[in-house]
mmCIF file of C-alpha atoms in Angstrom:
data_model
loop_
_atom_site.group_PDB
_atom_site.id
_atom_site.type_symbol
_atom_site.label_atom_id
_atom_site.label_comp_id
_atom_site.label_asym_id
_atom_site.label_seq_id
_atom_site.Cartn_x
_atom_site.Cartn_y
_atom_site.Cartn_z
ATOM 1 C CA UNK A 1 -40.959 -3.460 45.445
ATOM 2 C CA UNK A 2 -41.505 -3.907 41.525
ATOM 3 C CA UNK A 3 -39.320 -5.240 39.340
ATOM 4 C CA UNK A 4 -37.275 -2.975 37.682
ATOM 5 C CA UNK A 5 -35.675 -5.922 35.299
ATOM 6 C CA UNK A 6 -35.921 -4.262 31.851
ATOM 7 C CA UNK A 7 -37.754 -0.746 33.153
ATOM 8 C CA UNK A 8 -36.399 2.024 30.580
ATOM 9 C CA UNK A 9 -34.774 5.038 32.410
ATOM 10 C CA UNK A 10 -33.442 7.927 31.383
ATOM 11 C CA UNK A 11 -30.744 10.108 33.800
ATOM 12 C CA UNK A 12 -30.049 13.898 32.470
ATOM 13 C CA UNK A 13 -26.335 15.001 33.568
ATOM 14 C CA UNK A 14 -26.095 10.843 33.762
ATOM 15 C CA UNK A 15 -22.153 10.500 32.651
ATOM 16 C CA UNK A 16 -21.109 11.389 36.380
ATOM 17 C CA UNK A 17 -21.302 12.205 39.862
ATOM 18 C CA UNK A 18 -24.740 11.689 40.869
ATOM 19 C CA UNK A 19 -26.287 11.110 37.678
ATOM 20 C CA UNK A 20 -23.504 8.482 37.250
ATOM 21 C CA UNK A 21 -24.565 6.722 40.742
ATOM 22 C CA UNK A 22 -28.353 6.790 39.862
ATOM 23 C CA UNK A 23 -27.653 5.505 36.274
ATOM 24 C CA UNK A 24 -25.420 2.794 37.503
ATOM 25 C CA UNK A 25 -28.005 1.211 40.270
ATOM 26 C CA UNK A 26 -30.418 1.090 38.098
ATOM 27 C CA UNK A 27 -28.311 -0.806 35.581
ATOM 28 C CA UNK A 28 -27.479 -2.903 38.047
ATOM 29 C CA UNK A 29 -31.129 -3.253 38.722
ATOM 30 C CA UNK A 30 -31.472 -4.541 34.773
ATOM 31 C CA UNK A 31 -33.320 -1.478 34.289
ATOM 32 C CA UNK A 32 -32.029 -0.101 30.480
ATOM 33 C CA UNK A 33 -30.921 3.260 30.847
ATOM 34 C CA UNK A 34 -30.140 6.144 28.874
ATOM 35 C CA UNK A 35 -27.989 9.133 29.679
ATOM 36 C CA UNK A 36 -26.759 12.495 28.287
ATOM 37 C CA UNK A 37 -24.408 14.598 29.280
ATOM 38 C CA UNK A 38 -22.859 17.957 28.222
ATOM 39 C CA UNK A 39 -19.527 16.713 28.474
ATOM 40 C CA UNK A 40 -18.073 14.012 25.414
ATOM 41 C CA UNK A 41 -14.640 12.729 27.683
ATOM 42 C CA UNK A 42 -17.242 11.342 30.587
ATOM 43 C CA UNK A 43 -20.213 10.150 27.961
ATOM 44 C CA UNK A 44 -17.148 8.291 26.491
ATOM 45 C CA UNK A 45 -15.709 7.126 29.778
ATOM 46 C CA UNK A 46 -19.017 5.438 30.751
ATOM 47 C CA UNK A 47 -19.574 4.151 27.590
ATOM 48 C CA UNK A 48 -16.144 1.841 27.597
ATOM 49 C CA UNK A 49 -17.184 1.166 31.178
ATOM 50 C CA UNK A 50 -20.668 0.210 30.974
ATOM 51 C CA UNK A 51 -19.927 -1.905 27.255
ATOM 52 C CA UNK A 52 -18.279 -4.543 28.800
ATOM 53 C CA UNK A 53 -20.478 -5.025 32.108
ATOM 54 C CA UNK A 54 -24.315 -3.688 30.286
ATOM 55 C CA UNK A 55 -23.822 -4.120 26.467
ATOM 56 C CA UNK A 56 -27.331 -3.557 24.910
ATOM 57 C CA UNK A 57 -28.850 -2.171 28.144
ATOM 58 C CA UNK A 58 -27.942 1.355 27.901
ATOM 59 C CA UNK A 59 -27.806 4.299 25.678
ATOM 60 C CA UNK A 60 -24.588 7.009 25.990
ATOM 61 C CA UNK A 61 -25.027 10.478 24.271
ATOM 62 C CA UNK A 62 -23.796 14.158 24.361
ATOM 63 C CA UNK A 63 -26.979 16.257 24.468
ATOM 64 C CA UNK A 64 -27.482 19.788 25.166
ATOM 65 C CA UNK A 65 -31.061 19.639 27.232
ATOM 66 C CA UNK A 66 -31.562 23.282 27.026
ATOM 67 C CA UNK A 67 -31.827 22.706 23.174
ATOM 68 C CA UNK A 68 -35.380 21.518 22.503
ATOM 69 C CA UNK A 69 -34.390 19.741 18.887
ATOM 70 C CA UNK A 70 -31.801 18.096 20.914
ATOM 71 C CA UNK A 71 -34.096 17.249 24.116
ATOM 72 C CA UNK A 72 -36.640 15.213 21.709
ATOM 73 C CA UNK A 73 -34.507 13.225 19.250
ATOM 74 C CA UNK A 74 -32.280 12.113 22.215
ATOM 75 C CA UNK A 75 -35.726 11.207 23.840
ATOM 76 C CA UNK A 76 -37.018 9.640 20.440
ATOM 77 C CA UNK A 77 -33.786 7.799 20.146
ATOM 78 C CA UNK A 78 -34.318 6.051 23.716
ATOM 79 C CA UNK A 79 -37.903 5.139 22.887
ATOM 80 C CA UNK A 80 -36.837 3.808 19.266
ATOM 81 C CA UNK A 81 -34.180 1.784 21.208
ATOM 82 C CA UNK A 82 -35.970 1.018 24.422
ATOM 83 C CA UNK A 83 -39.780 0.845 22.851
ATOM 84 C CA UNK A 84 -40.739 2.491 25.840
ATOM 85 C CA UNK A 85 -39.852 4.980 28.025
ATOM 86 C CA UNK A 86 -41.162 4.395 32.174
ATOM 87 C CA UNK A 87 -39.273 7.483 33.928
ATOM 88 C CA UNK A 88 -37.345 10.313 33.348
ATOM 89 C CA UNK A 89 -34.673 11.718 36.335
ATOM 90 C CA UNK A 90 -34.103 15.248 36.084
ATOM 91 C CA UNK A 91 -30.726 15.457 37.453
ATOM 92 C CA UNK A 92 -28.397 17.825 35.400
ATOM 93 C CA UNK A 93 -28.338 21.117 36.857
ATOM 94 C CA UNK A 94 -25.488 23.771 37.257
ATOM 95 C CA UNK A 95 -24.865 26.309 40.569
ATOM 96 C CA UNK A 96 -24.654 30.220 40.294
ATOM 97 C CA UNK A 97 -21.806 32.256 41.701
ATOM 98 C CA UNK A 98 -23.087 32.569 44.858
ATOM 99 C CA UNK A 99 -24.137 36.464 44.265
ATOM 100 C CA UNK A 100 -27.438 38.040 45.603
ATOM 101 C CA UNK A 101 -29.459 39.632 43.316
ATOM 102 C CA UNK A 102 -28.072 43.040 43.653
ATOM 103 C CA UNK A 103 -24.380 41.618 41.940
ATOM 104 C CA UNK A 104 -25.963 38.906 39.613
ATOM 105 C CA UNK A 105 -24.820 38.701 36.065
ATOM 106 C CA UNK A 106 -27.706 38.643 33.743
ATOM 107 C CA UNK A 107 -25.435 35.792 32.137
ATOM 108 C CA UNK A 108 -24.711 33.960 34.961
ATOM 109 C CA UNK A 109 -29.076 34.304 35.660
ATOM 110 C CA UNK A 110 -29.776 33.297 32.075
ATOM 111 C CA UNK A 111 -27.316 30.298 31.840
ATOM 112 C CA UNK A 112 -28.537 29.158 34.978
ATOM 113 C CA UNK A 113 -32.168 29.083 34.433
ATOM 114 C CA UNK A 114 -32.055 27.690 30.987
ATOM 115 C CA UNK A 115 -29.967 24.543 32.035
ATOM 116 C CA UNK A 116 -31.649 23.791 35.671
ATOM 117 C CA UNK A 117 -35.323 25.094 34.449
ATOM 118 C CA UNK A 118 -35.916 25.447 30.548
ATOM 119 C CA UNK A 119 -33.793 22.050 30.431
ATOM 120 C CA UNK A 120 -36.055 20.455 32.847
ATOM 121 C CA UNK A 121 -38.983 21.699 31.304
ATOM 122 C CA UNK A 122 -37.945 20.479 27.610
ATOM 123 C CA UNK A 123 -37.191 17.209 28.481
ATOM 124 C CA UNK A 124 -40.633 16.895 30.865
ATOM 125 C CA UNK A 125 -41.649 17.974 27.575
ATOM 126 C CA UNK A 126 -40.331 15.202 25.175
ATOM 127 C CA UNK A 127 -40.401 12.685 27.816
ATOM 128 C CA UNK A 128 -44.323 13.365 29.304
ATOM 129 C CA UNK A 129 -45.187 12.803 24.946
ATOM 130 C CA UNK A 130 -43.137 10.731 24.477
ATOM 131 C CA UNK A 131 -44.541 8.071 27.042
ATOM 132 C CA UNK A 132 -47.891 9.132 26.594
ATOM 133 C CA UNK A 133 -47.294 7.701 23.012
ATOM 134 C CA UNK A 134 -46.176 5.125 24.306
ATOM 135 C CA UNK A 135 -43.118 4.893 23.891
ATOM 136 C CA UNK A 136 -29.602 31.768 38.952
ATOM 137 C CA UNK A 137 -30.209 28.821 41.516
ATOM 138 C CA UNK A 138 -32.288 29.701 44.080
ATOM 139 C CA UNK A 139 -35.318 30.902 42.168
ATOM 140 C CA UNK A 140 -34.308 27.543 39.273
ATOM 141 C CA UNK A 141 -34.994 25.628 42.184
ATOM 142 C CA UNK A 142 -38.321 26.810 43.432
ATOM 143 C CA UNK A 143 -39.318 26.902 39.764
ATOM 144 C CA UNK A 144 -38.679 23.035 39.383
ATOM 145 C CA UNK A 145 -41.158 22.794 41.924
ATOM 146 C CA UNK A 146 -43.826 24.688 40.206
ATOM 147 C CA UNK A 147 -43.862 22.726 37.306
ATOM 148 C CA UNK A 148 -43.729 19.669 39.144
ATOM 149 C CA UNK A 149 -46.820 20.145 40.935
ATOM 150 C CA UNK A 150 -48.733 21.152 37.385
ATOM 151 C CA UNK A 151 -47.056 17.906 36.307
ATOM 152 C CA UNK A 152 -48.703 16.014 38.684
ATOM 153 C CA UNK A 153 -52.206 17.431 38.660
ATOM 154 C CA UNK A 154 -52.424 17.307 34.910
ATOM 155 C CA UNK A 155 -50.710 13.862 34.326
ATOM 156 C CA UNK A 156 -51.463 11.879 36.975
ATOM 157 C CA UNK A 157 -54.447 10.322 36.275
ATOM 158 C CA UNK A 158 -52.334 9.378 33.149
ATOM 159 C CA UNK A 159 -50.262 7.310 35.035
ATOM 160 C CA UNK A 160 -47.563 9.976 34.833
ATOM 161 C CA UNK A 161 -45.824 11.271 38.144
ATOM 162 C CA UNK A 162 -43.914 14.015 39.416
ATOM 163 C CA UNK A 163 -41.600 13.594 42.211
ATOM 164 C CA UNK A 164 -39.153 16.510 43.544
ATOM 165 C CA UNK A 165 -36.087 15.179 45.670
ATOM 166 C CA UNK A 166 -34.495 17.712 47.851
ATOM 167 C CA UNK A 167 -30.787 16.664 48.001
ATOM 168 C CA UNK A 168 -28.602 18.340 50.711
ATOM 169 C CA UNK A 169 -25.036 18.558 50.064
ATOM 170 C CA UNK A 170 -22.735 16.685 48.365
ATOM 171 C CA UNK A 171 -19.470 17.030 47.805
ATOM 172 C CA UNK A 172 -18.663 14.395 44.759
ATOM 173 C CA UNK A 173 -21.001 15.894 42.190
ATOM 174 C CA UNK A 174 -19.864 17.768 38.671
ATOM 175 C CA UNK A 175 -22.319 20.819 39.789
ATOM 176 C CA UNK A 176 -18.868 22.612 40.458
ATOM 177 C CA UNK A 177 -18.486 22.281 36.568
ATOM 178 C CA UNK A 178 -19.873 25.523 36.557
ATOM 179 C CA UNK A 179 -17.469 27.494 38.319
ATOM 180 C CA UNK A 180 -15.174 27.260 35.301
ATOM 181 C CA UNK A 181 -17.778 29.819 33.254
ATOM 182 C CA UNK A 182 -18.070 32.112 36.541
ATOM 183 C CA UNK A 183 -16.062 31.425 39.557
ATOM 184 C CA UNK A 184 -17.817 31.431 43.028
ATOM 185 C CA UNK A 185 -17.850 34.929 44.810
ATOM 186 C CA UNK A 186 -15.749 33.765 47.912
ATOM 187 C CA UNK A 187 -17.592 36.853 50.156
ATOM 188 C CA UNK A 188 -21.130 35.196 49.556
ATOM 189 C CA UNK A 189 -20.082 32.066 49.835
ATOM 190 C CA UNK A 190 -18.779 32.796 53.669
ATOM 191 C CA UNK A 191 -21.821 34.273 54.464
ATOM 192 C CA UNK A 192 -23.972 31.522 53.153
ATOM 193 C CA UNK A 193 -21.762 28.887 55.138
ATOM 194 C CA UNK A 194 -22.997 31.302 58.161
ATOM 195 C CA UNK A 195 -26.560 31.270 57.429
ATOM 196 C CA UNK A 196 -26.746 27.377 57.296
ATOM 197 C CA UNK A 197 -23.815 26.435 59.626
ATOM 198 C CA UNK A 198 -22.522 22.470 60.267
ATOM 199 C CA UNK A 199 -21.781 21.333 57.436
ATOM 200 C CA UNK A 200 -19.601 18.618 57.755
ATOM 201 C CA UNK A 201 -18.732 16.202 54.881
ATOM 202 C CA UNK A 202 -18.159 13.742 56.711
ATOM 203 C CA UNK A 203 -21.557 13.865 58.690
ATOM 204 C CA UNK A 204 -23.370 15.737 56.566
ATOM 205 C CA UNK A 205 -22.634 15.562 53.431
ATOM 206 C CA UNK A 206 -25.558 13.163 51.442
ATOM 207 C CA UNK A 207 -24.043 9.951 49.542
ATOM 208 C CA UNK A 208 -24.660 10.041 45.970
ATOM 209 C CA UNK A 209 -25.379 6.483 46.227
ATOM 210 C CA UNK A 210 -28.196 7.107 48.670
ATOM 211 C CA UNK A 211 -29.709 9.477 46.453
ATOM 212 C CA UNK A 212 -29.660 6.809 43.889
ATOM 213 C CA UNK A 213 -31.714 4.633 46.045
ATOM 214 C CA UNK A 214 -34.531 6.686 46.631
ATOM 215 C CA UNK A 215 -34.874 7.146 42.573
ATOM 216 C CA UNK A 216 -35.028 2.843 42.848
ATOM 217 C CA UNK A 217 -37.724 3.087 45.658
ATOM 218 C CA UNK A 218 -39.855 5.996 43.221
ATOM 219 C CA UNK A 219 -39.121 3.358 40.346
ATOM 220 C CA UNK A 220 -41.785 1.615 42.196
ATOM 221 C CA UNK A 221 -45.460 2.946 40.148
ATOM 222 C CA UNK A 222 -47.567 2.128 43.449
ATOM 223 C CA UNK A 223 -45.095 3.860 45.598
ATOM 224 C CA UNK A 224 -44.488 6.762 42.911
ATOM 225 C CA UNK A 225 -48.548 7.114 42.538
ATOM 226 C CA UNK A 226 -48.514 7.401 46.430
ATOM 227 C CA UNK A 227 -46.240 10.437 46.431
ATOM 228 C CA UNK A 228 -47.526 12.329 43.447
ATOM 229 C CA UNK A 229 -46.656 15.969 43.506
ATOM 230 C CA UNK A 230 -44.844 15.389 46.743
ATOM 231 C CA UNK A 231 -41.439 17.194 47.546
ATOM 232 C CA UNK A 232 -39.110 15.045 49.547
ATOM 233 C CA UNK A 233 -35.931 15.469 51.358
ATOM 234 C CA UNK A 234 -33.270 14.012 51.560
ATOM 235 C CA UNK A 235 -30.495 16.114 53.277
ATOM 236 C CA UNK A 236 -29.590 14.482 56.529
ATOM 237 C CA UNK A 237 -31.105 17.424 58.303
ATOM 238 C CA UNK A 238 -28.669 20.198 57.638
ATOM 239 C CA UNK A 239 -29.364 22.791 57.306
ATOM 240 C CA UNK A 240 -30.623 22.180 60.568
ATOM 241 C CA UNK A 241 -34.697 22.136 60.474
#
């Protein structure tokens, strides 16, 4: 495994949940990290935290990714800080209300898309320049995909890689956030639980801390090189294959 001592990170959606648990093993790794976050109260709340355990090894700030001014000066301030910037983790995304097509809110479709899609795309974007100087849900899902697999066949023989993770369920993540702009439609929700039955959070429910280790392993540039393009899951095998 390579050292990750001093390896410049950033973490979208990096204040909590699993963003929080990626951020913090690869601090612990004395990797220098930077996250943003939508939310001030937990940006502040890991800044007191991480100030008096990873002074000078990490960067803090609210940032809207879905705004491209604010995607590329928060990535211009992490290269200005950092001098570099070796990998980017797309993990801030938000969930829909559970309705089909038929019932979705054009809102709902719109808000959904621009964070989990046009968010990932803008800060590809910044970050994909940025190191080359140097320096609704369903279909937002399947779209991530697409544009990781262009990543990888146009950048990768820049030393730039593309990696999709595909996390099962977890239960300790601020996705749920976005319930508070639309609640959940109970009815779909009930019939999704009976499409993909067993969950269990106990036995099936994926620890954000594992998660966080397969980012470490992908830290690796042989290993990452290896799996260019690749989609890889990590779900403990529910929903049932």
């Amino acid at each position: 495994m390579a050292s990750l001592e001093n390896l410049a990170v950033i973490v979208t959606g990096g204040a909590g949940g699993l963003g929080k648990a990626i951020a913090t093993a690869f601090l612990a790794a004395g990797s220098q990290v930077a996250v943003c976050d939508v939310s001030a109260p937990r940006i502040a709340e890991v800044t007191t935290e991480w100030e008096a355990s990873h002074s000078g090894k990490f960067i803090a700030a609210t940032a809207d990714i879905t705004d491209e001014a604010a995607s590329q000066a928060f990535v211009d301030s992490v290269v200005a800080k950092f001098g570099k910037l070796d990998m980017l983790i797309n993990n801030a995304g938000i969930m829909d209300s559970f309705d089909p097509i038929g019932t979705t809110d054009k809102t709902v479709w719109d808000r959904v898309m621009n964070v989990n899609v046009t968010g990932l795309f803008l800060m590809t974007k910044a970050a994909v320049n940025g190191t080359m100087a140097g320096a609704a849900y369903t279909a937002s899902k399947h779209a991530v995909l697409g544009l990781t697999k262009n990543t990888a066949g146009f950048y990768g023989d820049k030393g730039i890689y593309s990696i999709v993770l595909l996390v099962g369920a977890m239960t300790n993540t601020n996705i749920v956030d976005a319930f508070a702009l639309s609640a959940p439609n109970q009815a779909n929700m009930g019939v999704s639980h009976q499409l993909n039955p067993g969950f269990n959070p106990a036995t099936t429910g994926v620890p954000l801390e594992d998660v966080a280790k397969y980012c470490i392993f992908y830290a690796d540039r042989n290993v990452a090189h290896a799996s260019n393009g690749s989609t890889i899951t990590v779900n403990k095998n529910w929903p049932v294959a």
